[in-house]
PDB file of C-alpha atoms and ligand atoms in Angstrom:
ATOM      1  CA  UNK A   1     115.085   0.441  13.301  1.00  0.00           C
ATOM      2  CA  UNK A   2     117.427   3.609  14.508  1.00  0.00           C
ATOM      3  CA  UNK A   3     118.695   6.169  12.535  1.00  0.00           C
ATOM      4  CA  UNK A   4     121.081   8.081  13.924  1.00  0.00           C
ATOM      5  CA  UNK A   5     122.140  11.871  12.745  1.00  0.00           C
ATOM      6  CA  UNK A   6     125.950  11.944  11.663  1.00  0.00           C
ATOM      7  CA  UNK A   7     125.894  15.716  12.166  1.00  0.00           C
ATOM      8  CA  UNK A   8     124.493  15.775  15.832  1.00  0.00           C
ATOM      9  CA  UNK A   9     123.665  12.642  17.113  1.00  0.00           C
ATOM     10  CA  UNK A  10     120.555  12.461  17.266  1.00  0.00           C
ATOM     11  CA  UNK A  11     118.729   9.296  17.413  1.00  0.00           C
ATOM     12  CA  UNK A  12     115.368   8.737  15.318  1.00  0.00           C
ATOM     13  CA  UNK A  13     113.309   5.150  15.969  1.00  0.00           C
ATOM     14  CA  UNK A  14     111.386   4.189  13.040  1.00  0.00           C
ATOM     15  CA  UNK A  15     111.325   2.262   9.288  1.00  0.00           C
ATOM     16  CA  UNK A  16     112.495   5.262   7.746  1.00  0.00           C
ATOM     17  CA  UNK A  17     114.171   8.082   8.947  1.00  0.00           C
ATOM     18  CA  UNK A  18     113.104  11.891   9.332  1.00  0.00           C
ATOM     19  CA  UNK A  19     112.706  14.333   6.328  1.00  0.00           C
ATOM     20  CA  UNK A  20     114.878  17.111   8.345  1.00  0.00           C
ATOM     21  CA  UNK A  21     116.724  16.327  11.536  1.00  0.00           C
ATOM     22  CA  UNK A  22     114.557  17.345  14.574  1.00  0.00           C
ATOM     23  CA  UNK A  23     117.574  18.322  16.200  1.00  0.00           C
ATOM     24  CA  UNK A  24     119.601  20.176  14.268  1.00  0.00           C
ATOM     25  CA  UNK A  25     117.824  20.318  10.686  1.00  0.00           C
ATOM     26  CA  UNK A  26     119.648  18.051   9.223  1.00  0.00           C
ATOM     27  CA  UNK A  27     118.843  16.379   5.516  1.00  0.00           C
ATOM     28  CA  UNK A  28     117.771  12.931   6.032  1.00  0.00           C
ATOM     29  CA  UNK A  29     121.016  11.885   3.283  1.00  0.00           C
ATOM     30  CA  UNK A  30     122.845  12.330   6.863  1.00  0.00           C
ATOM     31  CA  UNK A  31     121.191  10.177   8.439  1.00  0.00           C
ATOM     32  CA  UNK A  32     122.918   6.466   9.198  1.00  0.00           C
ATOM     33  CA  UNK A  33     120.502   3.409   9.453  1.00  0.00           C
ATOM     34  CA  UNK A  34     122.265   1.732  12.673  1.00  0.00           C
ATOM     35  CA  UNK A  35     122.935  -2.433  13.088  1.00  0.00           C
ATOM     36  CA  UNK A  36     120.588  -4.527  14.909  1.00  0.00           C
ATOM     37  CA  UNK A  37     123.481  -4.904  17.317  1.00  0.00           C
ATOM     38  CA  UNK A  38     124.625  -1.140  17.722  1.00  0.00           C
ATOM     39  CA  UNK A  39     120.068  -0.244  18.188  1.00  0.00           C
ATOM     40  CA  UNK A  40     119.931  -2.725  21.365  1.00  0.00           C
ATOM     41  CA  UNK A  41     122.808  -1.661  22.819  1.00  0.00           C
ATOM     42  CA  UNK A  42     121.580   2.162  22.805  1.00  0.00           C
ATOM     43  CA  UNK A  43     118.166   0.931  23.739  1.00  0.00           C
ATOM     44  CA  UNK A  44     119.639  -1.057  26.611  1.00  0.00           C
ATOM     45  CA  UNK A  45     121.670   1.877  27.730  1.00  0.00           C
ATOM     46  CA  UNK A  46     118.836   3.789  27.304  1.00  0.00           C
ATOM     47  CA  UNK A  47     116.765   1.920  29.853  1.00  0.00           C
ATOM     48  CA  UNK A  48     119.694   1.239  32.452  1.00  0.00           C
ATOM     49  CA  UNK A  49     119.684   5.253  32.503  1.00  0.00           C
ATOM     50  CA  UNK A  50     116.182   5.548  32.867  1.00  0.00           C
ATOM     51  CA  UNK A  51     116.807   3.171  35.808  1.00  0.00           C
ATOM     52  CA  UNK A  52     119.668   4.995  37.122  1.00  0.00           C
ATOM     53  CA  UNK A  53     117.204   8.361  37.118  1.00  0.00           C
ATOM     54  CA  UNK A  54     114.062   6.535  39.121  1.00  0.00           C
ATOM     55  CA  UNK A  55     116.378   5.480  41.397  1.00  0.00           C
ATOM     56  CA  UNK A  56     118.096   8.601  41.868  1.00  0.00           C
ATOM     57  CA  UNK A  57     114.444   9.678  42.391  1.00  0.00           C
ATOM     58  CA  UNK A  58     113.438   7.430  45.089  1.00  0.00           C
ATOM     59  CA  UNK A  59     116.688   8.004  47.121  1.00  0.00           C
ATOM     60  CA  UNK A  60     115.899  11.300  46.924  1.00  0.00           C
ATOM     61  CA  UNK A  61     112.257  11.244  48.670  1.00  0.00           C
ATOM     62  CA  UNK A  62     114.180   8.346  51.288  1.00  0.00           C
ATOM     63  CA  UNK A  63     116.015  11.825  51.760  1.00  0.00           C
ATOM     64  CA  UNK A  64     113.184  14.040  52.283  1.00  0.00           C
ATOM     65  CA  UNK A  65     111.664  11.234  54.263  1.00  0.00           C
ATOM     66  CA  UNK A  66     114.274  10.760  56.638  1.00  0.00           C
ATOM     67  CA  UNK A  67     114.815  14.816  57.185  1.00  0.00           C
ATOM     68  CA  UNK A  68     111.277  15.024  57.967  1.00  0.00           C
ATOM     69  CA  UNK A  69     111.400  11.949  60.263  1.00  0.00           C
ATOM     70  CA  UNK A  70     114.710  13.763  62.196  1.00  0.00           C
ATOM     71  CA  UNK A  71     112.418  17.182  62.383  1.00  0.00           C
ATOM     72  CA  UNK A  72     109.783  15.085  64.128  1.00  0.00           C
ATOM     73  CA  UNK A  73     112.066  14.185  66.621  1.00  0.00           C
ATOM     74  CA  UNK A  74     109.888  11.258  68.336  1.00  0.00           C
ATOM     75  CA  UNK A  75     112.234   9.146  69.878  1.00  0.00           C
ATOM     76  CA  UNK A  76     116.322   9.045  69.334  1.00  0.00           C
ATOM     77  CA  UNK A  77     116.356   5.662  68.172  1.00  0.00           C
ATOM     78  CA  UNK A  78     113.915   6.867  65.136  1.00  0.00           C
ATOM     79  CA  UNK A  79     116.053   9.604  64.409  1.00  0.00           C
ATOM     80  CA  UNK A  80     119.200   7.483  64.592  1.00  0.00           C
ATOM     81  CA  UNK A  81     117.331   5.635  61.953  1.00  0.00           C
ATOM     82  CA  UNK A  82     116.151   8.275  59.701  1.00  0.00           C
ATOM     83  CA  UNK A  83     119.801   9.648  60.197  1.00  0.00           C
ATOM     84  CA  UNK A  84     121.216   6.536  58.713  1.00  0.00           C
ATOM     85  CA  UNK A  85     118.786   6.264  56.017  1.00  0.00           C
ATOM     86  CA  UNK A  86     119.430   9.706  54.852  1.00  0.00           C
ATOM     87  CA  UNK A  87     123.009   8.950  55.063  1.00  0.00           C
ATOM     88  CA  UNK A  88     122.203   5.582  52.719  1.00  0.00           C
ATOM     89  CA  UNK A  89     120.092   7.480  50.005  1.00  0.00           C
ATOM     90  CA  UNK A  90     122.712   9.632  49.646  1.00  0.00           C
ATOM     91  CA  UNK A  91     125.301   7.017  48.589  1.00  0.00           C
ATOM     92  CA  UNK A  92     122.205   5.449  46.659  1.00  0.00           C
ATOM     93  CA  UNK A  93     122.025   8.341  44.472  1.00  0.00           C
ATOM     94  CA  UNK A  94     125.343   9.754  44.367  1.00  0.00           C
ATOM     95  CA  UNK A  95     126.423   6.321  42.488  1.00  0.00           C
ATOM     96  CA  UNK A  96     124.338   6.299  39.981  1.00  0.00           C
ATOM     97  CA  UNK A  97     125.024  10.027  39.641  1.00  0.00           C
ATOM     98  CA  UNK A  98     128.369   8.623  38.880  1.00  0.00           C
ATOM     99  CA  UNK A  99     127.345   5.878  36.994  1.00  0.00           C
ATOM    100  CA  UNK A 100     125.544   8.472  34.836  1.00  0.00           C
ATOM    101  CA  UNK A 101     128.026  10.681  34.606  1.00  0.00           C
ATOM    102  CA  UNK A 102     130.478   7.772  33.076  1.00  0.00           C
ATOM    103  CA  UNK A 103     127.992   6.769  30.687  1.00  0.00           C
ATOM    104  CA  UNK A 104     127.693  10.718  29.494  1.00  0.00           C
ATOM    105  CA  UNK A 105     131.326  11.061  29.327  1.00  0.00           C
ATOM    106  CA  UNK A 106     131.567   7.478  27.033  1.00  0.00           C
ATOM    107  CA  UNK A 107     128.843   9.015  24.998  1.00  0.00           C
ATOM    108  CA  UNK A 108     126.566   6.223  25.767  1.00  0.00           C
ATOM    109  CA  UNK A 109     123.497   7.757  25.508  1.00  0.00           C
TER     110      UNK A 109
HETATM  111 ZN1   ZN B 201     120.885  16.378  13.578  1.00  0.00          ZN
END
């Protein structure tokens, strides 16, 4: 079950809900028990962000990869390479940046 606080938002998992808000102290009176329906969809969102932020993650350390691969300097078809995977984490992350950013601004999560 999810409770969510009307007076900040913020959202408790359990069979009942808090005594005081965690948040934002709260009483529990305003806290709303949400619908089955309403609970997966936050949980869902919840875990397509989490997704969005490992993957944001891993694009990054492509990006630290591929700058350290261009330092090294072996051969110029390697650093063509690590030049276009740089280039391609950076589009990686930057849309789910924006993904992210659309969810915020939808108050998604
Ligand atoms: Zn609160």
């Amino acid at each position: 079950m999810l409770w969510k606080c009307t007076a900040c938002g913020y959202l408790h998992e359990g069979d009942e809900p808090y005594e005081v808000c965690p948040k934002c102290g709260a009483p529990k009176e305003q806290a709303v028990k949400l619908s089955d329906e309403d609970a997966k969809k936050i949980f869902d969102s919840d875990r397509t962000n989490d997704i969005h932020m490992a993957i944001i993650g891993l694009a990054m350390k492509i990006k630290d990869l591929a700058k350290e691969g261009i330092a090294l300097n072996l051969d110029p078809t390697c650093v063509s390479d690590f030049k276009k995977a740089h280039d391609d984490a950076w589009v990686i992350k930057e849309r789910s940046k924006a993904e992210l950013a659309k969810h915020a601004s939808k108050g998604k999560w």
